[in-house]
Amino acid sequence: PSSKLIVEGANIYVTNDARQLLFDKADVMIIKDSSANKCGVVTSSCEIVCSMLLSKDEFVANKEALVDDVLLHLRYIAEAEARMLFSCFRKYPGTLPQFSERISLCINSVTDALISRMDGLQLGDPLLEELLPLVKTNLPKSLADLAWDRARERMPLQYQKNSIASTLGSLLVYREGIMLIESMPEDKRADAAIAYYRAMTSTDAL
């Protein structure tokens, strides 16, 4: 191959078999779509939450600051993903696409477990109130400054739960690694994530 690196800018860009052959036979490094395209999903989420919390005039008036903060947010997520991906690749046997998939599976498994754990909870429930600050940490700073006081009323409850779950799931995986999650029984992952959050907030480590 003329290139020794492929970064998949589109989803389902290369098949799993082709990725493995390129790595085994041609020593090509591949950054899989689930890692390379992660910020595209986050950008869409930022667009949605802006439409929930801001009027058109507010958005236009604050657009420059919002865009700057979204970019900061995306760079933070991209760096966390890259650090985890290449750390796993350096330490353990396997390919970059394999580790990319494992990172995604770990984040999704914790996220799904937390969503199930919060099923049936309503605003005002002690656990939901305890975890609600995670929604704010997932917002661009200028948006949180402008409109956090409206979030409880304007964000659908399930959206808030999904934001809590995905934020905490990502936080746990990026800080503690995939081996911890993979070694943990699935039915223990939600409680482990909540305990981790409590430990972090008690030491102001968020």
PDB file of N, CA, C and O in Angstrom, residues 25-101:
ATOM      1  N   LYS A  25      -0.689  -8.398   6.800  1.00  0.00           N
ATOM      2  CA  LYS A  25       0.107  -8.614   5.590  1.00  0.00           C
ATOM      3  C   LYS A  25       0.857  -7.380   5.108  1.00  0.00           C
ATOM      4  O   LYS A  25       1.845  -7.500   4.390  1.00  0.00           O
ATOM      5  N   ALA A  26       0.371  -6.188   5.490  1.00  0.00           N
ATOM      6  CA  ALA A  26       0.974  -4.971   4.928  1.00  0.00           C
ATOM      7  C   ALA A  26       1.380  -3.957   5.991  1.00  0.00           C
ATOM      8  O   ALA A  26       1.839  -2.868   5.658  1.00  0.00           O
ATOM      9  N   ASP A  27       1.182  -4.305   7.266  1.00  0.00           N
ATOM     10  CA  ASP A  27       1.607  -3.437   8.362  1.00  0.00           C
ATOM     11  C   ASP A  27       0.956  -2.051   8.294  1.00  0.00           C
ATOM     12  O   ASP A  27       1.577  -1.038   8.594  1.00  0.00           O
ATOM     13  N   VAL A  28      -0.304  -2.023   7.848  1.00  0.00           N
ATOM     14  CA  VAL A  28      -1.042  -0.761   7.758  1.00  0.00           C
ATOM     15  C   VAL A  28      -1.782  -0.508   9.077  1.00  0.00           C
ATOM     16  O   VAL A  28      -2.467  -1.388   9.591  1.00  0.00           O
ATOM     17  N   MET A  29      -1.619   0.687   9.610  1.00  0.00           N
ATOM     18  CA  MET A  29      -2.332   1.095  10.818  1.00  0.00           C
ATOM     19  C   MET A  29      -3.688   1.674  10.406  1.00  0.00           C
ATOM     20  O   MET A  29      -3.762   2.493   9.483  1.00  0.00           O
ATOM     21  N   ILE A  30      -4.752   1.257  11.096  1.00  0.00           N
ATOM     22  CA  ILE A  30      -6.097   1.733  10.756  1.00  0.00           C
ATOM     23  C   ILE A  30      -6.779   2.263  12.011  1.00  0.00           C
ATOM     24  O   ILE A  30      -6.859   1.573  13.030  1.00  0.00           O
ATOM     25  N   ILE A  31      -7.255   3.502  11.927  1.00  0.00           N
ATOM     26  CA  ILE A  31      -8.082   4.081  12.981  1.00  0.00           C
ATOM     27  C   ILE A  31      -9.527   3.852  12.574  1.00  0.00           C
ATOM     28  O   ILE A  31     -10.018   4.440  11.612  1.00  0.00           O
ATOM     29  N   LYS A  32     -10.191   2.957  13.294  1.00  0.00           N
ATOM     30  CA  LYS A  32     -11.540   2.522  12.923  1.00  0.00           C
ATOM     31  C   LYS A  32     -12.556   3.662  13.053  1.00  0.00           C
ATOM     32  O   LYS A  32     -12.391   4.590  13.846  1.00  0.00           O
ATOM     33  N   ASP A  33     -13.659   3.543  12.284  1.00  0.00           N
ATOM     34  CA  ASP A  33     -14.684   4.587  12.275  1.00  0.00           C
ATOM     35  C   ASP A  33     -15.234   4.896  13.670  1.00  0.00           C
ATOM     36  O   ASP A  33     -15.523   6.045  13.990  1.00  0.00           O
ATOM     37  N   SER A  34     -15.361   3.887  14.529  1.00  0.00           N
ATOM     38  CA  SER A  34     -15.944   4.117  15.849  1.00  0.00           C
ATOM     39  C   SER A  34     -15.085   5.023  16.716  1.00  0.00           C
ATOM     40  O   SER A  34     -15.597   5.676  17.630  1.00  0.00           O
ATOM     41  N   SER A  35     -13.779   5.097  16.420  1.00  0.00           N
ATOM     42  CA  SER A  35     -12.903   6.055  17.107  1.00  0.00           C
ATOM     43  C   SER A  35     -12.755   7.344  16.304  1.00  0.00           C
ATOM     44  O   SER A  35     -12.883   8.442  16.839  1.00  0.00           O
ATOM     45  N   ALA A  36     -12.514   7.211  15.006  1.00  0.00           N
ATOM     46  CA  ALA A  36     -12.246   8.394  14.180  1.00  0.00           C
ATOM     47  C   ALA A  36     -13.462   9.293  14.015  1.00  0.00           C
ATOM     48  O   ALA A  36     -13.338  10.500  13.826  1.00  0.00           O
ATOM     49  N   ASN A  37     -14.661   8.703  14.093  1.00  0.00           N
ATOM     50  CA  ASN A  37     -15.895   9.453  13.820  1.00  0.00           C
ATOM     51  C   ASN A  37     -16.680   9.806  15.081  1.00  0.00           C
ATOM     52  O   ASN A  37     -17.808  10.289  14.991  1.00  0.00           O
ATOM     53  N   LYS A  38     -16.087   9.550  16.249  1.00  0.00           N
ATOM     54  CA  LYS A  38     -16.822   9.743  17.498  1.00  0.00           C
ATOM     55  C   LYS A  38     -17.301  11.176  17.663  1.00  0.00           C
ATOM     56  O   LYS A  38     -18.403  11.425  18.154  1.00  0.00           O
ATOM     57  N   CYS A  39     -16.508  12.144  17.243  1.00  0.00           N
ATOM     58  CA  CYS A  39     -16.885  13.547  17.439  1.00  0.00           C
ATOM     59  C   CYS A  39     -18.065  13.964  16.558  1.00  0.00           C
ATOM     60  O   CYS A  39     -18.749  14.938  16.878  1.00  0.00           O
ATOM     61  N   GLY A  40     -18.315  13.243  15.483  1.00  0.00           N
ATOM     62  CA  GLY A  40     -19.482  13.555  14.664  1.00  0.00           C
ATOM     63  C   GLY A  40     -20.773  13.331  15.421  1.00  0.00           C
ATOM     64  O   GLY A  40     -21.709  14.135  15.350  1.00  0.00           O
ATOM     65  N   VAL A  41     -20.827  12.250  16.194  1.00  0.00           N
ATOM     66  CA  VAL A  41     -22.008  11.962  17.013  1.00  0.00           C
ATOM     67  C   VAL A  41     -22.180  13.028  18.079  1.00  0.00           C
ATOM     68  O   VAL A  41     -23.286  13.501  18.356  1.00  0.00           O
ATOM     69  N   VAL A  42     -21.061  13.434  18.703  1.00  0.00           N
ATOM     70  CA  VAL A  42     -21.121  14.441  19.763  1.00  0.00           C
ATOM     71  C   VAL A  42     -21.574  15.791  19.207  1.00  0.00           C
ATOM     72  O   VAL A  42     -22.342  16.514  19.847  1.00  0.00           O
ATOM     73  N   THR A  43     -21.115  16.129  18.010  1.00  0.00           N
ATOM     74  CA  THR A  43     -21.531  17.385  17.380  1.00  0.00           C
ATOM     75  C   THR A  43     -23.042  17.416  17.179  1.00  0.00           C
ATOM     76  O   THR A  43     -23.699  18.425  17.464  1.00  0.00           O
ATOM     77  N   SER A  44     -23.592  16.304  16.703  1.00  0.00           N
ATOM     78  CA  SER A  44     -25.048  16.233  16.524  1.00  0.00           C
ATOM     79  C   SER A  44     -25.774  16.429  17.852  1.00  0.00           C
ATOM     80  O   SER A  44     -26.794  17.116  17.920  1.00  0.00           O
ATOM     81  N   SER A  45     -25.241  15.838  18.909  1.00  0.00           N
ATOM     82  CA  SER A  45     -25.845  15.991  20.233  1.00  0.00           C
ATOM     83  C   SER A  45     -25.814  17.444  20.682  1.00  0.00           C
ATOM     84  O   SER A  45     -26.789  17.955  21.259  1.00  0.00           O
ATOM     85  N   CYS A  46     -24.703  18.131  20.414  1.00  0.00           N
ATOM     86  CA  CYS A  46     -24.595  19.552  20.777  1.00  0.00           C
ATOM     87  C   CYS A  46     -25.625  20.387  20.020  1.00  0.00           C
ATOM     88  O   CYS A  46     -26.234  21.310  20.588  1.00  0.00           O
ATOM     89  N   GLU A  47     -25.836  20.076  18.756  1.00  0.00           N
ATOM     90  CA  GLU A  47     -26.841  20.796  17.964  1.00  0.00           C
ATOM     91  C   GLU A  47     -28.233  20.604  18.553  1.00  0.00           C
ATOM     92  O   GLU A  47     -29.014  21.561  18.672  1.00  0.00           O
ATOM     93  N   ILE A  48     -28.532  19.373  18.931  1.00  0.00           N
ATOM     94  CA  ILE A  48     -29.859  19.068  19.478  1.00  0.00           C
ATOM     95  C   ILE A  48     -30.091  19.802  20.792  1.00  0.00           C
ATOM     96  O   ILE A  48     -31.139  20.416  21.011  1.00  0.00           O
ATOM     97  N   VAL A  49     -29.104  19.754  21.675  1.00  0.00           N
ATOM     98  CA  VAL A  49     -29.302  20.361  22.989  1.00  0.00           C
ATOM     99  C   VAL A  49     -29.352  21.887  22.889  1.00  0.00           C
ATOM    100  O   VAL A  49     -30.075  22.543  23.644  1.00  0.00           O
ATOM    101  N   CYS A  50     -28.628  22.475  21.935  1.00  0.00           N
ATOM    102  CA  CYS A  50     -28.744  23.926  21.712  1.00  0.00           C
ATOM    103  C   CYS A  50     -30.171  24.284  21.302  1.00  0.00           C
ATOM    104  O   CYS A  50     -30.725  25.291  21.771  1.00  0.00           O
ATOM    105  N   SER A  51     -30.760  23.477  20.438  1.00  0.00           N
ATOM    106  CA  SER A  51     -32.127  23.763  19.993  1.00  0.00           C
ATOM    107  C   SER A  51     -33.128  23.606  21.126  1.00  0.00           C
ATOM    108  O   SER A  51     -34.181  24.251  21.128  1.00  0.00           O
ATOM    109  N   MET A  52     -32.820  22.752  22.096  1.00  0.00           N
ATOM    110  CA  MET A  52     -33.697  22.581  23.250  1.00  0.00           C
ATOM    111  C   MET A  52     -33.634  23.775  24.212  1.00  0.00           C
ATOM    112  O   MET A  52     -34.646  24.197  24.767  1.00  0.00           O
ATOM    113  N   LEU A  53     -32.429  24.300  24.395  1.00  0.00           N
ATOM    114  CA  LEU A  53     -32.211  25.239  25.489  1.00  0.00           C
ATOM    115  C   LEU A  53     -32.191  26.707  25.067  1.00  0.00           C
ATOM    116  O   LEU A  53     -32.365  27.593  25.914  1.00  0.00           O
ATOM    117  N   LEU A  54     -31.922  26.982  23.788  1.00  0.00           N
ATOM    118  CA  LEU A  54     -31.766  28.371  23.348  1.00  0.00           C
ATOM    119  C   LEU A  54     -32.799  28.742  22.295  1.00  0.00           C
ATOM    120  O   LEU A  54     -33.200  27.911  21.482  1.00  0.00           O
ATOM    121  N   SER A  55     -33.189  30.004  22.315  1.00  0.00           N
ATOM    122  CA  SER A  55     -33.984  30.535  21.208  1.00  0.00           C
ATOM    123  C   SER A  55     -33.057  30.800  20.026  1.00  0.00           C
ATOM    124  O   SER A  55     -31.829  30.827  20.173  1.00  0.00           O
ATOM    125  N   LYS A  56     -33.651  31.022  18.869  1.00  0.00           N
ATOM    126  CA  LYS A  56     -32.840  31.315  17.682  1.00  0.00           C
ATOM    127  C   LYS A  56     -32.002  32.567  17.899  1.00  0.00           C
ATOM    128  O   LYS A  56     -30.804  32.597  17.567  1.00  0.00           O
ATOM    129  N   ASP A  57     -32.598  33.602  18.485  1.00  0.00           N
ATOM    130  CA  ASP A  57     -31.864  34.852  18.718  1.00  0.00           C
ATOM    131  C   ASP A  57     -30.714  34.645  19.693  1.00  0.00           C
ATOM    132  O   ASP A  57     -29.620  35.203  19.511  1.00  0.00           O
ATOM    133  N   GLU A  58     -30.949  33.855  20.729  1.00  0.00           N
ATOM    134  CA  GLU A  58     -29.879  33.580  21.701  1.00  0.00           C
ATOM    135  C   GLU A  58     -28.741  32.808  21.043  1.00  0.00           C
ATOM    136  O   GLU A  58     -27.558  33.090  21.291  1.00  0.00           O
ATOM    137  N   PHE A  59     -29.111  31.861  20.197  1.00  0.00           N
ATOM    138  CA  PHE A  59     -28.080  31.088  19.519  1.00  0.00           C
ATOM    139  C   PHE A  59     -27.229  31.975  18.619  1.00  0.00           C
ATOM    140  O   PHE A  59     -25.998  31.912  18.638  1.00  0.00           O
ATOM    141  N   VAL A  60     -27.884  32.804  17.821  1.00  0.00           N
ATOM    142  CA  VAL A  60     -27.157  33.687  16.896  1.00  0.00           C
ATOM    143  C   VAL A  60     -26.258  34.652  17.666  1.00  0.00           C
ATOM    144  O   VAL A  60     -25.100  34.883  17.290  1.00  0.00           O
ATOM    145  N   ALA A  61     -26.774  35.201  18.757  1.00  0.00           N
ATOM    146  CA  ALA A  61     -26.010  36.180  19.535  1.00  0.00           C
ATOM    147  C   ALA A  61     -24.772  35.558  20.193  1.00  0.00           C
ATOM    148  O   ALA A  61     -23.775  36.249  20.427  1.00  0.00           O
ATOM    149  N   ASN A  62     -24.834  34.260  20.471  1.00  0.00           N
ATOM    150  CA  ASN A  62     -23.738  33.595  21.192  1.00  0.00           C
ATOM    151  C   ASN A  62     -23.030  32.537  20.346  1.00  0.00           C
ATOM    152  O   ASN A  62     -22.253  31.741  20.881  1.00  0.00           O
ATOM    153  N   LYS A  63     -23.272  32.561  19.048  1.00  0.00           N
ATOM    154  CA  LYS A  63     -22.792  31.485  18.181  1.00  0.00           C
ATOM    155  C   LYS A  63     -21.272  31.318  18.229  1.00  0.00           C
ATOM    156  O   LYS A  63     -20.758  30.193  18.317  1.00  0.00           O
ATOM    157  N   GLU A  64     -20.540  32.417  18.199  1.00  0.00           N
ATOM    158  CA  GLU A  64     -19.076  32.316  18.159  1.00  0.00           C
ATOM    159  C   GLU A  64     -18.537  31.612  19.403  1.00  0.00           C
ATOM    160  O   GLU A  64     -17.696  30.708  19.314  1.00  0.00           O
ATOM    161  N   ALA A  65     -19.033  32.016  20.576  1.00  0.00           N
ATOM    162  CA  ALA A  65     -18.578  31.392  21.818  1.00  0.00           C
ATOM    163  C   ALA A  65     -19.009  29.925  21.881  1.00  0.00           C
ATOM    164  O   ALA A  65     -18.243  29.058  22.341  1.00  0.00           O
ATOM    165  N   LEU A  66     -20.218  29.636  21.418  1.00  0.00           N
ATOM    166  CA  LEU A  66     -20.712  28.264  21.420  1.00  0.00           C
ATOM    167  C   LEU A  66     -19.859  27.362  20.527  1.00  0.00           C
ATOM    168  O   LEU A  66     -19.491  26.249  20.916  1.00  0.00           O
ATOM    169  N   VAL A  67     -19.537  27.853  19.338  1.00  0.00           N
ATOM    170  CA  VAL A  67     -18.720  27.059  18.413  1.00  0.00           C
ATOM    171  C   VAL A  67     -17.339  26.801  19.010  1.00  0.00           C
ATOM    172  O   VAL A  67     -16.817  25.678  18.965  1.00  0.00           O
ATOM    173  N   ASP A  68     -16.744  27.830  19.616  1.00  0.00           N
ATOM    174  CA  ASP A  68     -15.427  27.659  20.246  1.00  0.00           C
ATOM    175  C   ASP A  68     -15.476  26.605  21.345  1.00  0.00           C
ATOM    176  O   ASP A  68     -14.577  25.756  21.457  1.00  0.00           O
ATOM    177  N   ASP A  69     -16.535  26.640  22.149  1.00  0.00           N
ATOM    178  CA  ASP A  69     -16.634  25.687  23.254  1.00  0.00           C
ATOM    179  C   ASP A  69     -16.952  24.281  22.772  1.00  0.00           C
ATOM    180  O   ASP A  69     -16.492  23.295  23.368  1.00  0.00           O
ATOM    181  N   VAL A  70     -17.735  24.164  21.716  1.00  0.00           N
ATOM    182  CA  VAL A  70     -17.984  22.841  21.134  1.00  0.00           C
ATOM    183  C   VAL A  70     -16.675  22.238  20.624  1.00  0.00           C
ATOM    184  O   VAL A  70     -16.386  21.061  20.840  1.00  0.00           O
ATOM    185  N   LEU A  71     -15.854  23.054  19.974  1.00  0.00           N
ATOM    186  CA  LEU A  71     -14.569  22.564  19.466  1.00  0.00           C
ATOM    187  C   LEU A  71     -13.660  22.114  20.606  1.00  0.00           C
ATOM    188  O   LEU A  71     -12.972  21.089  20.504  1.00  0.00           O
ATOM    189  N   LEU A  72     -13.646  22.861  21.708  1.00  0.00           N
ATOM    190  CA  LEU A  72     -12.867  22.447  22.880  1.00  0.00           C
ATOM    191  C   LEU A  72     -13.367  21.101  23.413  1.00  0.00           C
ATOM    192  O   LEU A  72     -12.577  20.224  23.773  1.00  0.00           O
ATOM    193  N   HIS A  73     -14.677  20.981  23.475  1.00  0.00           N
ATOM    194  CA  HIS A  73     -15.311  19.748  23.946  1.00  0.00           C
ATOM    195  C   HIS A  73     -14.936  18.575  23.041  1.00  0.00           C
ATOM    196  O   HIS A  73     -14.585  17.486  23.522  1.00  0.00           O
ATOM    197  N   LEU A  74     -14.966  18.788  21.724  1.00  0.00           N
ATOM    198  CA  LEU A  74     -14.629  17.730  20.777  1.00  0.00           C
ATOM    199  C   LEU A  74     -13.155  17.329  20.889  1.00  0.00           C
ATOM    200  O   LEU A  74     -12.815  16.144  20.827  1.00  0.00           O
ATOM    201  N   ARG A  75     -12.282  18.316  21.060  1.00  0.00           N
ATOM    202  CA  ARG A  75     -10.849  18.005  21.186  1.00  0.00           C
ATOM    203  C   ARG A  75     -10.574  17.187  22.442  1.00  0.00           C
ATOM    204  O   ARG A  75      -9.734  16.278  22.445  1.00  0.00           O
ATOM    205  N   TYR A  76     -11.286  17.504  23.520  1.00  0.00           N
ATOM    206  CA  TYR A  76     -11.125  16.753  24.766  1.00  0.00           C
ATOM    207  C   TYR A  76     -11.533  15.288  24.560  1.00  0.00           C
ATOM    208  O   TYR A  76     -10.822  14.367  24.980  1.00  0.00           O
ATOM    209  N   ILE A  77     -12.677  15.075  23.910  1.00  0.00           N
ATOM    210  CA  ILE A  77     -13.160  13.717  23.669  1.00  0.00           C
ATOM    211  C   ILE A  77     -12.227  12.965  22.722  1.00  0.00           C
ATOM    212  O   ILE A  77     -11.894  11.794  22.946  1.00  0.00           O
ATOM    213  N   ALA A  78     -11.798  13.638  21.657  1.00  0.00           N
ATOM    214  CA  ALA A  78     -10.901  12.994  20.691  1.00  0.00           C
ATOM    215  C   ALA A  78      -9.578  12.600  21.353  1.00  0.00           C
ATOM    216  O   ALA A  78      -9.041  11.513  21.090  1.00  0.00           O
ATOM    217  N   GLU A  79      -9.063  13.463  22.220  1.00  0.00           N
ATOM    218  CA  GLU A  79      -7.807  13.150  22.901  1.00  0.00           C
ATOM    219  C   GLU A  79      -7.983  11.973  23.858  1.00  0.00           C
ATOM    220  O   GLU A  79      -7.123  11.089  23.937  1.00  0.00           O
ATOM    221  N   ALA A  80      -9.096  11.948  24.598  1.00  0.00           N
ATOM    222  CA  ALA A  80      -9.349  10.837  25.518  1.00  0.00           C
ATOM    223  C   ALA A  80      -9.442   9.511  24.771  1.00  0.00           C
ATOM    224  O   ALA A  80      -8.884   8.491  25.198  1.00  0.00           O
ATOM    225  N   GLU A  81     -10.134   9.518  23.637  1.00  0.00           N
ATOM    226  CA  GLU A  81     -10.262   8.309  22.820  1.00  0.00           C
ATOM    227  C   GLU A  81      -8.902   7.874  22.292  1.00  0.00           C
ATOM    228  O   GLU A  81      -8.541   6.683  22.353  1.00  0.00           O
ATOM    229  N   ALA A  82      -8.126   8.829  21.785  1.00  0.00           N
ATOM    230  CA  ALA A  82      -6.827   8.490  21.206  1.00  0.00           C
ATOM    231  C   ALA A  82      -5.861   7.956  22.262  1.00  0.00           C
ATOM    232  O   ALA A  82      -5.134   6.979  22.023  1.00  0.00           O
ATOM    233  N   ARG A  83      -5.849   8.584  23.425  1.00  0.00           N
ATOM    234  CA  ARG A  83      -4.962   8.116  24.501  1.00  0.00           C
ATOM    235  C   ARG A  83      -5.303   6.687  24.909  1.00  0.00           C
ATOM    236  O   ARG A  83      -4.418   5.844  25.090  1.00  0.00           O
ATOM    237  N   MET A  84      -6.594   6.412  25.070  1.00  0.00           N
ATOM    238  CA  MET A  84      -7.004   5.063  25.450  1.00  0.00           C
ATOM    239  C   MET A  84      -6.671   4.060  24.349  1.00  0.00           C
ATOM    240  O   MET A  84      -6.154   2.969  24.609  1.00  0.00           O
ATOM    241  N   LEU A  85      -6.957   4.426  23.107  1.00  0.00           N
ATOM    242  CA  LEU A  85      -6.727   3.524  21.976  1.00  0.00           C
ATOM    243  C   LEU A  85      -5.253   3.142  21.855  1.00  0.00           C
ATOM    244  O   LEU A  85      -4.901   1.956  21.782  1.00  0.00           O
ATOM    245  N   PHE A  86      -4.373   4.130  21.856  1.00  0.00           N
ATOM    246  CA  PHE A  86      -2.953   3.839  21.641  1.00  0.00           C
ATOM    247  C   PHE A  86      -2.284   3.260  22.890  1.00  0.00           C
ATOM    248  O   PHE A  86      -1.315   2.506  22.781  1.00  0.00           O
ATOM    249  N   SER A  87      -2.815   3.576  24.065  1.00  0.00           N
ATOM    250  CA  SER A  87      -2.306   2.958  25.283  1.00  0.00           C
ATOM    251  C   SER A  87      -2.573   1.456  25.269  1.00  0.00           C
ATOM    252  O   SER A  87      -1.684   0.644  25.582  1.00  0.00           O
ATOM    253  N   CYS A  88      -3.782   1.063  24.895  1.00  0.00           N
ATOM    254  CA  CYS A  88      -4.111  -0.367  24.786  1.00  0.00           C
ATOM    255  C   CYS A  88      -3.247  -1.046  23.735  1.00  0.00           C
ATOM    256  O   CYS A  88      -2.742  -2.161  23.947  1.00  0.00           O
ATOM    257  N   PHE A  89      -3.070  -0.383  22.604  1.00  0.00           N
ATOM    258  CA  PHE A  89      -2.302  -0.973  21.500  1.00  0.00           C
ATOM    259  C   PHE A  89      -0.840  -1.193  21.897  1.00  0.00           C
ATOM    260  O   PHE A  89      -0.221  -2.190  21.506  1.00  0.00           O
ATOM    261  N   ARG A  90      -0.278  -0.266  22.689  1.00  0.00           N
ATOM    262  CA  ARG A  90       1.118  -0.407  23.123  1.00  0.00           C
ATOM    263  C   ARG A  90       1.275  -1.505  24.175  1.00  0.00           C
ATOM    264  O   ARG A  90       2.295  -2.189  24.217  1.00  0.00           O
ATOM    265  N   LYS A  91       0.267  -1.675  25.022  1.00  0.00           N
ATOM    266  CA  LYS A  91       0.415  -2.556  26.184  1.00  0.00           C
ATOM    267  C   LYS A  91      -0.011  -4.002  25.931  1.00  0.00           C
ATOM    268  O   LYS A  91       0.505  -4.922  26.578  1.00  0.00           O
ATOM    269  N   TYR A  92      -0.952  -4.208  25.026  1.00  0.00           N
ATOM    270  CA  TYR A  92      -1.569  -5.529  24.886  1.00  0.00           C
ATOM    271  C   TYR A  92      -1.539  -5.982  23.426  1.00  0.00           C
ATOM    272  O   TYR A  92      -1.515  -5.162  22.513  1.00  0.00           O
ATOM    273  N   PRO A  93      -1.566  -7.289  23.193  1.00  0.00           N
ATOM    274  CA  PRO A  93      -1.613  -7.778  21.805  1.00  0.00           C
ATOM    275  C   PRO A  93      -2.969  -7.490  21.175  1.00  0.00           C
ATOM    276  O   PRO A  93      -4.007  -7.574  21.828  1.00  0.00           O
ATOM    277  N   GLY A  94      -2.945  -7.139  19.899  1.00  0.00           N
ATOM    278  CA  GLY A  94      -4.177  -6.830  19.183  1.00  0.00           C
ATOM    279  C   GLY A  94      -3.949  -5.697  18.204  1.00  0.00           C
ATOM    280  O   GLY A  94      -2.873  -5.100  18.147  1.00  0.00           O
ATOM    281  N   THR A  95      -4.970  -5.400  17.413  1.00  0.00           N
ATOM    282  CA  THR A  95      -4.877  -4.334  16.418  1.00  0.00           C
ATOM    283  C   THR A  95      -5.635  -3.102  16.910  1.00  0.00           C
ATOM    284  O   THR A  95      -6.500  -3.192  17.795  1.00  0.00           O
ATOM    285  N   LEU A  96      -5.346  -1.966  16.301  1.00  0.00           N
ATOM    286  CA  LEU A  96      -6.066  -0.740  16.653  1.00  0.00           C
ATOM    287  C   LEU A  96      -7.577  -0.882  16.448  1.00  0.00           C
ATOM    288  O   LEU A  96      -8.353  -0.480  17.325  1.00  0.00           O
ATOM    289  N   PRO A  97      -8.058  -1.444  15.319  1.00  0.00           N
ATOM    290  CA  PRO A  97      -9.510  -1.607  15.166  1.00  0.00           C
ATOM    291  C   PRO A  97     -10.136  -2.490  16.245  1.00  0.00           C
ATOM    292  O   PRO A  97     -11.245  -2.226  16.710  1.00  0.00           O
ATOM    293  N   GLN A  98      -9.410  -3.531  16.659  1.00  0.00           N
ATOM    294  CA  GLN A  98      -9.940  -4.392  17.720  1.00  0.00           C
ATOM    295  C   GLN A  98     -10.096  -3.629  19.028  1.00  0.00           C
ATOM    296  O   GLN A  98     -11.102  -3.755  19.729  1.00  0.00           O
ATOM    297  N   PHE A  99      -9.105  -2.818  19.368  1.00  0.00           N
ATOM    298  CA  PHE A  99      -9.190  -2.037  20.607  1.00  0.00           C
ATOM    299  C   PHE A  99     -10.252  -0.948  20.500  1.00  0.00           C
ATOM    300  O   PHE A  99     -10.947  -0.649  21.467  1.00  0.00           O
ATOM    301  N   SER A 100     -10.387  -0.366  19.313  1.00  0.00           N
ATOM    302  CA  SER A 100     -11.438   0.623  19.097  1.00  0.00           C
ATOM    303  C   SER A 100     -12.807   0.023  19.381  1.00  0.00           C
ATOM    304  O   SER A 100     -13.657   0.636  20.054  1.00  0.00           O
ATOM    305  N   GLU A 101     -13.009  -1.188  18.881  1.00  0.00           N
ATOM    306  CA  GLU A 101     -14.290  -1.871  19.089  1.00  0.00           C
ATOM    307  C   GLU A 101     -14.504  -2.198  20.560  1.00  0.00           C
ATOM    308  O   GLU A 101     -15.612  -2.055  21.087  1.00  0.00           O
TER     309      GLU A 101
END
